[in-house]
Coordinates of C-alpha atoms in Angstrom, one line a residue:
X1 CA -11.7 56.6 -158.4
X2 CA -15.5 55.4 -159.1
X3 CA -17.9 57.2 -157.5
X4 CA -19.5 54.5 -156.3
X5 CA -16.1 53.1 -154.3
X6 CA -15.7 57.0 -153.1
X7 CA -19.4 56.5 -151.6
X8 CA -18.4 52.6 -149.6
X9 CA -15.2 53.9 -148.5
X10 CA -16.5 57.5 -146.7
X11 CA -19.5 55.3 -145.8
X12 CA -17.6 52.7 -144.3
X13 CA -14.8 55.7 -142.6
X14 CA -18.2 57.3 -140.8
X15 CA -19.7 54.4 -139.9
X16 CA -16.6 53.5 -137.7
X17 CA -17.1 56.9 -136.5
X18 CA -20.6 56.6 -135.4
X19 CA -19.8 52.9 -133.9
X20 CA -16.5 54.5 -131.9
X21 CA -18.8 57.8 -130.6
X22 CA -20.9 56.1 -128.9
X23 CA -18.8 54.2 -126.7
X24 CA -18.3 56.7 -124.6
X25 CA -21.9 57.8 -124.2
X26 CA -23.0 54.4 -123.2
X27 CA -20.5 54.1 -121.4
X28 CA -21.5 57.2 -118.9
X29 CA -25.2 56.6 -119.5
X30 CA -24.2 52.8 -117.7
X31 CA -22.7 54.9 -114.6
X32 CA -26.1 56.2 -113.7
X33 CA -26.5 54.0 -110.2
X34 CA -29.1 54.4 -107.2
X35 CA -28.4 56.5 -104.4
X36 CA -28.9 54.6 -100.8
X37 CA -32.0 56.5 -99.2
X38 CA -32.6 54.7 -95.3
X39 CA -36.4 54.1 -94.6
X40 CA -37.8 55.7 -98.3
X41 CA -41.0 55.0 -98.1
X42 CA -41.0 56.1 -94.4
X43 CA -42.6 52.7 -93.2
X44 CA -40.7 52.6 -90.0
X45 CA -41.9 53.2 -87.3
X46 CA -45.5 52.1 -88.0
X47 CA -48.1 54.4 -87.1
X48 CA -51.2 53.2 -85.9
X49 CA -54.1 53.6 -88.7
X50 CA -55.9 56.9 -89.1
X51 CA -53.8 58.4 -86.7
X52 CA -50.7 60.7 -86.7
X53 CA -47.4 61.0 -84.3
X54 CA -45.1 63.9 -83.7
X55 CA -42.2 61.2 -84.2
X56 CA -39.4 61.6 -86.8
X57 CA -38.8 58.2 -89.7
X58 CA -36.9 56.0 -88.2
X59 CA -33.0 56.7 -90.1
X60 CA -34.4 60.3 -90.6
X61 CA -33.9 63.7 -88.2
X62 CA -37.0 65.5 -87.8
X63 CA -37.8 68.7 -86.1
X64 CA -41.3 69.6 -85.6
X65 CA -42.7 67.0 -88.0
X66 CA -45.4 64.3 -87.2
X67 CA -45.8 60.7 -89.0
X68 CA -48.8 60.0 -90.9
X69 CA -50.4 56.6 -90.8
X70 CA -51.2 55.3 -94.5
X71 CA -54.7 56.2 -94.0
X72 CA -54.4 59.2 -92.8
X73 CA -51.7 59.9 -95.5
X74 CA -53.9 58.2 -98.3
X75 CA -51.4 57.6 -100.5
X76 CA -52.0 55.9 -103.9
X77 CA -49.3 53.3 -103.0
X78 CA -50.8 52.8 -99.5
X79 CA -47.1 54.4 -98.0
X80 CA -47.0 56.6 -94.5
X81 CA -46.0 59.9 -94.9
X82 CA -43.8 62.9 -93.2
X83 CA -45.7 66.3 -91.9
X84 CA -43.1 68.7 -92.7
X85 CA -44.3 71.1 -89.6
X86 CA -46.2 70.4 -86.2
X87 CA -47.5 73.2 -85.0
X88 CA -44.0 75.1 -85.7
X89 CA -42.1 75.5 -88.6
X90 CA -40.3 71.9 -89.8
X91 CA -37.4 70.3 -90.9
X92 CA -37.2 66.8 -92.2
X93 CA -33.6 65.5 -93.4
X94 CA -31.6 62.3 -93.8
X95 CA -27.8 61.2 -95.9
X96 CA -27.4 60.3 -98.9
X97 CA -24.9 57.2 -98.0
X98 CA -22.1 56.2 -100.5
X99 CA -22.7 59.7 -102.6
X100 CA -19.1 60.9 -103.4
X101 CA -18.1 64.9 -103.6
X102 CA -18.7 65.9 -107.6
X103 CA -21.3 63.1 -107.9
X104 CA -23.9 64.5 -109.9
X105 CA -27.7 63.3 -108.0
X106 CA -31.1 63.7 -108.5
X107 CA -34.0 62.7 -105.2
X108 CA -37.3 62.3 -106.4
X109 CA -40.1 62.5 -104.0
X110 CA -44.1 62.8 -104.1
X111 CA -46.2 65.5 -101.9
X112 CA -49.5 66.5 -101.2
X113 CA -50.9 69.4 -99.2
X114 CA -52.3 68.6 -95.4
X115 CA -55.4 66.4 -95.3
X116 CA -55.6 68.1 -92.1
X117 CA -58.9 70.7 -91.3
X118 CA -58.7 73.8 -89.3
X119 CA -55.6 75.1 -90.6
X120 CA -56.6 78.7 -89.7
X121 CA -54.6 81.4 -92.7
X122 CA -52.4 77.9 -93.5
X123 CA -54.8 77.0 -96.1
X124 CA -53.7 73.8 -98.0
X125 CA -56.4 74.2 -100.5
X126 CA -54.3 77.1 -102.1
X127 CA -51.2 74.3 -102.2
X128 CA -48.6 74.8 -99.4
X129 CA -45.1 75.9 -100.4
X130 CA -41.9 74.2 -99.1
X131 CA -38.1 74.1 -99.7
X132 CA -35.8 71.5 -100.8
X133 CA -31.7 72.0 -100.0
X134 CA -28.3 70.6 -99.9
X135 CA -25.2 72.4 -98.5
X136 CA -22.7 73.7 -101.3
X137 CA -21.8 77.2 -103.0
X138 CA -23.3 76.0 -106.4
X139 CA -26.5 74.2 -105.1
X140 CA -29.4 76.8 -104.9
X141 CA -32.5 75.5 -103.0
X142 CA -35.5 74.7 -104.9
X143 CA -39.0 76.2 -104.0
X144 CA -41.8 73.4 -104.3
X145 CA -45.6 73.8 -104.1
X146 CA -48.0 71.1 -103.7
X147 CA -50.9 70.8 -105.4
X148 CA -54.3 72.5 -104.2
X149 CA -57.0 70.4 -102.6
X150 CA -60.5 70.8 -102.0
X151 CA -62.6 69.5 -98.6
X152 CA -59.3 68.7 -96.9
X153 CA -58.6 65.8 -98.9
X154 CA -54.8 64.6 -99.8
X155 CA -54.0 65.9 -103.4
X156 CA -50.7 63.8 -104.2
X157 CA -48.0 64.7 -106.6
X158 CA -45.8 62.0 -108.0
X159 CA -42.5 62.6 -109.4
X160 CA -40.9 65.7 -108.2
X161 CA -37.3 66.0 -108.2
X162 CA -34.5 68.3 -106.7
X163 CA -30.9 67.8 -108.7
X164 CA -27.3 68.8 -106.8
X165 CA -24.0 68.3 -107.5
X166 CA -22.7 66.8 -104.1
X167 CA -20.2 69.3 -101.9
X168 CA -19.1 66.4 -99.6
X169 CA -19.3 63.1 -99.4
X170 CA -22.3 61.0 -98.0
X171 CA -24.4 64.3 -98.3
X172 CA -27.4 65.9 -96.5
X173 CA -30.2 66.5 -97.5
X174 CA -33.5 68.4 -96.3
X175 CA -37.3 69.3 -96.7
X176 CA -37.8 72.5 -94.7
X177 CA -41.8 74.2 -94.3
X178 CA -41.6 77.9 -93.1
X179 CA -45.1 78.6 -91.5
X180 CA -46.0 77.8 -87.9
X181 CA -48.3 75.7 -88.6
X182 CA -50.2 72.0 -87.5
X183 CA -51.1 71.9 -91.1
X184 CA -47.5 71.1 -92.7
X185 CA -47.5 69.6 -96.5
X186 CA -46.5 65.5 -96.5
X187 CA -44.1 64.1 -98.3
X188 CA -42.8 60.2 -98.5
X189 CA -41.4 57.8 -101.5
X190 CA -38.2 59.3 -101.7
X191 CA -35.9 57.8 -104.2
X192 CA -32.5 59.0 -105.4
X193 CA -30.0 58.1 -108.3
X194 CA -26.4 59.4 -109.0
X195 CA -23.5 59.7 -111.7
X196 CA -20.9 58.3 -109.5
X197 CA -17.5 61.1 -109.5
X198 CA -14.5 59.7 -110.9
X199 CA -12.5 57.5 -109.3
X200 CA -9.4 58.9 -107.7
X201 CA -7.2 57.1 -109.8
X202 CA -4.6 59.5 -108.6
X203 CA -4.2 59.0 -104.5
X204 CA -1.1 57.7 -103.3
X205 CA -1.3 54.7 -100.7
X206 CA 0.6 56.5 -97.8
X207 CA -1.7 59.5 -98.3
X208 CA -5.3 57.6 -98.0
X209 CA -8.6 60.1 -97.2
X210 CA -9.1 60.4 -93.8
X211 CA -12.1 58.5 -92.3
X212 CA -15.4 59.9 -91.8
X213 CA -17.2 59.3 -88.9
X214 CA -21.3 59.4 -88.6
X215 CA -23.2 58.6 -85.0
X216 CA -26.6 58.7 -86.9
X217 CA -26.4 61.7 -89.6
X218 CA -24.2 64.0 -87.3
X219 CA -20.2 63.9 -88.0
X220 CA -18.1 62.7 -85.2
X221 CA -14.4 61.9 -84.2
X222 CA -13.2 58.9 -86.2
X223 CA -11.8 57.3 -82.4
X224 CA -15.3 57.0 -81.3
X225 CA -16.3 54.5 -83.7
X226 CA -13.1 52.9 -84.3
X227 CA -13.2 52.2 -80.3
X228 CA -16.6 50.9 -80.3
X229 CA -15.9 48.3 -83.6
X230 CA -12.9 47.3 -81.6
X231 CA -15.2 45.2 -79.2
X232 CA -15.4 42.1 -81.2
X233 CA -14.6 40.4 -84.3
X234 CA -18.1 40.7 -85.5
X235 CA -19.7 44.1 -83.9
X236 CA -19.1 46.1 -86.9
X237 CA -19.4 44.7 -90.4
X238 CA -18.3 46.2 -93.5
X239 CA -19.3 46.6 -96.7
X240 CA -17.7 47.3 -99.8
X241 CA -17.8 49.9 -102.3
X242 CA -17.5 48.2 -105.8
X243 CA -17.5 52.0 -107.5
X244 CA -14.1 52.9 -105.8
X245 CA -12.4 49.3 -105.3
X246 CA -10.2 48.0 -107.8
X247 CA -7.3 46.3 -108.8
X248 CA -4.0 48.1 -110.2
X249 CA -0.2 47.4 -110.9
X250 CA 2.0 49.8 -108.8
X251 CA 4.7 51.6 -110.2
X252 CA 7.7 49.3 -110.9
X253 CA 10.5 49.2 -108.1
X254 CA 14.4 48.0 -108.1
X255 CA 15.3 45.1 -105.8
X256 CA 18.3 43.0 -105.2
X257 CA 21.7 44.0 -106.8
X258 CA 22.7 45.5 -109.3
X259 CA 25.3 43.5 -112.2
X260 CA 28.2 45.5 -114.1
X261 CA 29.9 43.8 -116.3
X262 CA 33.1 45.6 -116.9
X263 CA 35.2 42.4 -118.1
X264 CA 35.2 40.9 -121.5
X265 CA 33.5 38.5 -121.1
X266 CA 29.9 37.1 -119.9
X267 CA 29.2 36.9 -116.6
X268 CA 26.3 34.3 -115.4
X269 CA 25.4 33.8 -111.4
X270 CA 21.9 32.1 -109.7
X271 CA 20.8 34.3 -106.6
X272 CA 17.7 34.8 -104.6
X273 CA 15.3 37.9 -104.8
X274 CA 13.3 39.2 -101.7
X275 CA 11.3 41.4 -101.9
X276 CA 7.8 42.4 -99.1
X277 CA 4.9 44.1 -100.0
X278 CA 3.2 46.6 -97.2
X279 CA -0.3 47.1 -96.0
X280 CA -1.9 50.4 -95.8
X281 CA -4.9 52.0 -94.5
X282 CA -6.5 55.1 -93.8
X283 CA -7.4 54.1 -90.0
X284 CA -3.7 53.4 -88.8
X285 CA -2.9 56.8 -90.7
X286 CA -5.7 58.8 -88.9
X287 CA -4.1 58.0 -85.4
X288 CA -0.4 58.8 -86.6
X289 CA -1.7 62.0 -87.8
X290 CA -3.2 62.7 -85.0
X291 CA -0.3 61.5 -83.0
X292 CA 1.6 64.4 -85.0
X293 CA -0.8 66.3 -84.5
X294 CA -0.8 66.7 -80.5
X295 CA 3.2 67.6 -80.8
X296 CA 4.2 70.9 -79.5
X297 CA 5.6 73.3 -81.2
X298 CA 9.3 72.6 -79.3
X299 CA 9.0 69.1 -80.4
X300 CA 8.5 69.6 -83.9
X301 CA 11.7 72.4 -83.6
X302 CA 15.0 70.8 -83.7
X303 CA 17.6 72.4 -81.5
X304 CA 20.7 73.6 -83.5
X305 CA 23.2 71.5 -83.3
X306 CA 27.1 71.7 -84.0
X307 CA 28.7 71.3 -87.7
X308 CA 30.2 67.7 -88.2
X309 CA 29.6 64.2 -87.5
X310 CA 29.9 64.9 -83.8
X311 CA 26.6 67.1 -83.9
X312 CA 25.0 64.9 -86.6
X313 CA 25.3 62.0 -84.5
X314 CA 24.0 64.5 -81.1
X315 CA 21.0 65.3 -83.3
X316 CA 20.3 61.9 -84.2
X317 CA 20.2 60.8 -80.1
X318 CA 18.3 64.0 -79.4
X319 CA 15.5 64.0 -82.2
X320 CA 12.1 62.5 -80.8
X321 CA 11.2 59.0 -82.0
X322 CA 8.4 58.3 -84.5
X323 CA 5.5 56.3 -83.8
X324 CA 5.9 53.2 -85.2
X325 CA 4.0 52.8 -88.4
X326 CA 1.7 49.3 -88.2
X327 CA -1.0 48.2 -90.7
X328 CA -4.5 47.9 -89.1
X329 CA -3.9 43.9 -89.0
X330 CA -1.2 44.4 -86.3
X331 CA -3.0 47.5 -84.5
X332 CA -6.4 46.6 -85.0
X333 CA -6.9 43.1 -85.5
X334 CA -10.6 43.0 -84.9
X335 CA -11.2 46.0 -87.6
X336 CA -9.1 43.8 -89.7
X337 CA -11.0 40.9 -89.8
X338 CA -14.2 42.4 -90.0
X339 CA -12.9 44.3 -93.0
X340 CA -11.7 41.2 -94.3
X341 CA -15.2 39.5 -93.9
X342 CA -17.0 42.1 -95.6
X343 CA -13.9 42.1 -98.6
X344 CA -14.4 38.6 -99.2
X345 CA -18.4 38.3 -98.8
X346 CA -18.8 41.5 -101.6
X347 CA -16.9 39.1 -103.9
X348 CA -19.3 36.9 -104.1
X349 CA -18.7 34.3 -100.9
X350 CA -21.1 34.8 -98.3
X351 CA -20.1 31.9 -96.1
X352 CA -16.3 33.2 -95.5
X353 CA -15.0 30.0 -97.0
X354 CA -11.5 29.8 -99.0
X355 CA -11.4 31.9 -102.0
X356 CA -9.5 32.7 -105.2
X357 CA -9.1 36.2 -103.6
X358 CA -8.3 36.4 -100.0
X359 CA -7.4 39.7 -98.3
X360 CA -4.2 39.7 -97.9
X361 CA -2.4 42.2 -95.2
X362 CA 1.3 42.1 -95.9
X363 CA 3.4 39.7 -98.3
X364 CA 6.6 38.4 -98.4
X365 CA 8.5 37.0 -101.9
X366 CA 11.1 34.9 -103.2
X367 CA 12.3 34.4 -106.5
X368 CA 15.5 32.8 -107.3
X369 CA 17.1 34.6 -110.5
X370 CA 19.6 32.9 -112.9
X371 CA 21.3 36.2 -114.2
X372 CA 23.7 36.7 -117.5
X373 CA 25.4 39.8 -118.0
X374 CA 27.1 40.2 -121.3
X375 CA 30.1 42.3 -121.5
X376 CA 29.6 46.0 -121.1
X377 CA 26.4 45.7 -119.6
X378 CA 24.1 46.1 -116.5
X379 CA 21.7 44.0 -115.0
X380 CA 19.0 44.6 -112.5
X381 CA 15.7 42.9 -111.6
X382 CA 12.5 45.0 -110.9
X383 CA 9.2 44.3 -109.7
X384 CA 5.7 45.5 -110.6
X385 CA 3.7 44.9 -107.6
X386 CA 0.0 44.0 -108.0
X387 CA -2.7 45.6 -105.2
X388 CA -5.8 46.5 -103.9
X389 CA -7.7 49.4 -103.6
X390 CA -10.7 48.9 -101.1
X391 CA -13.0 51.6 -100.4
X392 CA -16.5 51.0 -98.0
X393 CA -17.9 51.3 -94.8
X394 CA -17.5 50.0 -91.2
X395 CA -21.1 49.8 -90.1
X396 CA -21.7 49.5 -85.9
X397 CA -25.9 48.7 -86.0
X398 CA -26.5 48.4 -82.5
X399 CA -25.0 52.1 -81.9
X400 CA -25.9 53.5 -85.2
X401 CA -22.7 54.2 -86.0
X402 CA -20.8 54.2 -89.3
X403 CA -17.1 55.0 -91.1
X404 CA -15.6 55.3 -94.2
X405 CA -12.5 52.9 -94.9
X406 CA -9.5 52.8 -97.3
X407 CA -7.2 50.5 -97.6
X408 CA -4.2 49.4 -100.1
X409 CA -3.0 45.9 -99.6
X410 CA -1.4 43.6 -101.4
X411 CA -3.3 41.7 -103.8
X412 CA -4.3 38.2 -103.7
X413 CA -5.6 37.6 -106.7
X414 CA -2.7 37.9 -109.4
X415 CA 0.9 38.2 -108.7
X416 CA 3.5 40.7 -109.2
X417 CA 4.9 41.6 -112.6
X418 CA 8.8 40.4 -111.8
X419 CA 11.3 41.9 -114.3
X420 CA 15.1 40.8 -115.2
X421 CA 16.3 43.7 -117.0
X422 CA 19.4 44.6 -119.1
X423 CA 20.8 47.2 -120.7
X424 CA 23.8 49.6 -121.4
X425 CA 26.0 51.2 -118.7
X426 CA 25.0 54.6 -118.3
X427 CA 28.5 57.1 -118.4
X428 CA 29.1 57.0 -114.8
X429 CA 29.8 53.4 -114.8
X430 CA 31.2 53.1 -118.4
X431 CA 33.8 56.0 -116.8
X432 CA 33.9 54.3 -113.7
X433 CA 34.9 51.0 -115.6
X434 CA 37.1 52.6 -117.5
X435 CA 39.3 53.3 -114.3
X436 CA 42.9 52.0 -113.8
X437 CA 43.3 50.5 -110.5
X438 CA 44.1 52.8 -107.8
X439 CA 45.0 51.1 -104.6
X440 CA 46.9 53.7 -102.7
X441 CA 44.1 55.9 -101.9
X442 CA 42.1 54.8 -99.2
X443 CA 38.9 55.5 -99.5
X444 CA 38.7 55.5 -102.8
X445 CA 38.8 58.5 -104.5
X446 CA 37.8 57.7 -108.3
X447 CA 34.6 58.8 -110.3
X448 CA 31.6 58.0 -109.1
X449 CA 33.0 57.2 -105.5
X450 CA 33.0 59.6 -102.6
X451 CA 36.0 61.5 -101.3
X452 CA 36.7 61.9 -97.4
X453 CA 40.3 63.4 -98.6
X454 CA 39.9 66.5 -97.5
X455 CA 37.5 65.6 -94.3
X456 CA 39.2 67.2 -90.9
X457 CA 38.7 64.4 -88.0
X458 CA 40.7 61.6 -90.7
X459 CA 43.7 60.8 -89.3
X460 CA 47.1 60.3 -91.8
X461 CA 49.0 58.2 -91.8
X462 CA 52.4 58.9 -89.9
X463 CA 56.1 58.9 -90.8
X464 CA 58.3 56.3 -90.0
X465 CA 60.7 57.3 -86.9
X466 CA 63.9 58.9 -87.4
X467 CA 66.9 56.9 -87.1
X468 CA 65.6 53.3 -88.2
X469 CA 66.2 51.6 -91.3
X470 CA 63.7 51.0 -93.8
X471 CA 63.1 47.7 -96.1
X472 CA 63.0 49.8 -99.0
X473 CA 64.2 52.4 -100.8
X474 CA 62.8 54.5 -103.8
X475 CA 64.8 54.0 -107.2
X476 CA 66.4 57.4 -108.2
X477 CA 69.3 57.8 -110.6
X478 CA 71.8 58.5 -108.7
X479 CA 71.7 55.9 -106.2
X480 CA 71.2 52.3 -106.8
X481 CA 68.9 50.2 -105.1
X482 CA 70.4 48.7 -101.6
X483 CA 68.9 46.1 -99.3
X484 CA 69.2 45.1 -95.8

């Protein structure tokens, strides 16, 4: 070969390389999304100007912290600022909301040392020393100090930034100064961004997370929430998480009846298919967990019972009765429509009007089939059902209150996948239609079928009484057939 076609072709065989490589990268780089931070700049509540209050950011828990006005803070992007200590050693700390476990985040922040004067041995004009953490085995905190000031002016730092892997979802996150002291370093402008964790691609439908539960940024019962949300159609609102919603096909199923052909010939019918898809969500499974929960020990025991259908059919009447298992539409009707509100503004319809994508909880189908089975064949329909995965948050603002949803549904936006398949007869039924007719035996007793022979409690069939003449007789040799 020319050397100069050798040079196009491995030229043209790495350049495909290069162009296919770095897919991927821009692909993750793309991921890279903000981090919710409530109140950042610290502007709520507003402090009167020049002064300070031993108040925590609103959205934010503060211990021993005061509130700087602008002024007082004198900030380069005229922003109020947190004290991290009044008088006693301090702890400022909010959630990151929408942060996954595994999502990889980095919180940037600015600081300064205390504008504040008689300090006494807390001298900000050394710089004051504070710590940034986040809970989780591989997340060390970080040691920050400010920068040092002269006369007791504010000496601010832009741009410092504390990175963590997230341990739990909707993390927390805190500032903490160690010395006693009115002179605590400030902080405000807090910004945060995050490589989202993967999606869980893998989480069955009937085995959604379990919701968690948030009065302000302490954990609570799921219940408490779900109560309150239940007061109205429109005291909670939720809002969707684009990053774990999406749209799948759901592993193919068998419906209707099955066609073996065992004749020679074709066989050709025209039938209806039903077929109902199911709603589920993490809030309806919270309560039958806990429902299982609660059970005692006895109750979830069953009693031995005798061999047999008789004792089969005694531990049927004795075993407890399971909840009945509803969708949040029946249960819960006002979560459901404020989950469907919030489903159908995130797609782009703020006004609730009709859409190309309703929320759909449940959904029933019919399909009539015209079916041709050729000779030695089976036939069978399946369906690939289309759904929903909807991941977000039920939000309560008057009570500060807020909950993490999942739900499957049916999908409203593209049908099922709906499948007439063929194919050859596997060797139970090419055995099974190889069979000669066996009417004698009843129940039947051939492959494939099962036998109650040699079951005890079915009664044979008797004799016929001595002394009375039968219709028939069986054909031997040596006596010829006779009739009544």
């Amino acid at each position: 070969m020319p050397r100069r076609t050798t040079t196009y072709c491995l030229s043209a065989l790495l350049g495909g390389s290069l162009v296919l490589s770095t897919l991927p990268g821009a692909a993750f780089a793309a991921e890279a999304v903000g981090a919710r931070i409530e109140n950042p700049d610290l502007a709520s509540p507003t402090v009167s100007a020049g002064t300070v209050q031993k108040v925590a950011p609103n959205k934010w828990d503060g211990k021993n912290t005061q509130l700087f006005s602008a002024s007082r803070a004198g900030h380069g992007g005229g922003l109020q600022a947190a004290s991290l200590s009044d008088g006693s050693a301090g702890t400022l700390s909010t959630r990151l909301w929408r942060v996954q476990k595994g999502s990889t985040v980095t919180v940037t922040w600015d600081d300064s040392p205390s504008p504040l004067t008689n300090c006494g041995t807390d001298d900000p004009k050394k710089g004051q020393e504070y710590r940034v953490s986040v809970a989780g085995e591989g997340n060390s905190a970080q040691t920050v100090t400010t920068e040092t000031t002269t006369a007791s002016k504010p000496h601010w730092h832009e741009g410092r930034s504390y990175s963590f892997t997230a341990a739990e979802n909707n993390p927390r996150i805190s500032w903490a100064y160690q010395k006693a002291s009115a002179c605590g370093p400030l902080v405000t402008r807090f910004h945060a961004t995050q490589d989202p964790a993967p999606v869980p691609y893998d989480l069955k439908k009937a085995r959604l997370p379990m919701p968690q539960a948030y009065q302000g940024r302490e954990p609570v019962e799921p219940r408490i929430v779900i109560q309150d949300c239940l007061g109205g159609p429109r005291t909670c609102h939720f809002e969707k998480d684009d990053r774990y919603s999406y749209r799948y096909y759901d592993r193919p199923r068998m419906v209707g009846q099955a066609y073996i052909n065992c004749t020679r010939n074709a066989i050709t019918d025209q039938r209806p298919v039903n077929w109902e898809e199911l709603p589920y969500d993490n809030v309806t499974q919270y309560f039958s967990q806990r429902k299982n929960d609660q059970q005692t020990p006895q109750q979830q025991t069953p009693q031995p019972q005798p061999p047999g259908p008789q004792g089969l059919q005694q531990q049927q009447q004795s075993a407890p009765q399971q909840p009945h298992q509803t969708d949040v539409r029946k249960g819960y009707e006002n979560i459901a429509t404020q989950i469907a509100a919030g489903f159908t503004r995130a797609d782009g319809n703020p006004l609730e009007m009709g859409t190309n994508n309703p929320l759909l909880y449940g959904r029933k189908e019919q399909r009539t089939a015209s079916v041709t089975v050729q000779p030695g064949e089976v036939s069978w329909i399946e369906v690939q059902a289309a759904r929903e995965r909807i991941a977000g948050t039920l939000i309560h603002d008057s009570k500060n209150e807020r909950m993490d949803v999942f739900a499957d549904l049916p999908s409203g936006s593209f049908g099922d996948r709906f499948y007439q398949r063929t194919g050859p007869m596997s060797k139970v039924e090419l055995t099974r239609c190889g069979d000669a007719r066996d009417n004698a035996r009843t129940p039947d007793n051939t492959v494939g079928a099962p036998t109650l022979r040699k079951v005890p409690h079915l009664v044979p069939a008797g004799e016929a009484p001595k002394g009375r003449k039968t219709r028939t007789v069986p054909l031997t040799v040596d006596h010829p057939s006779t009739r009544d």
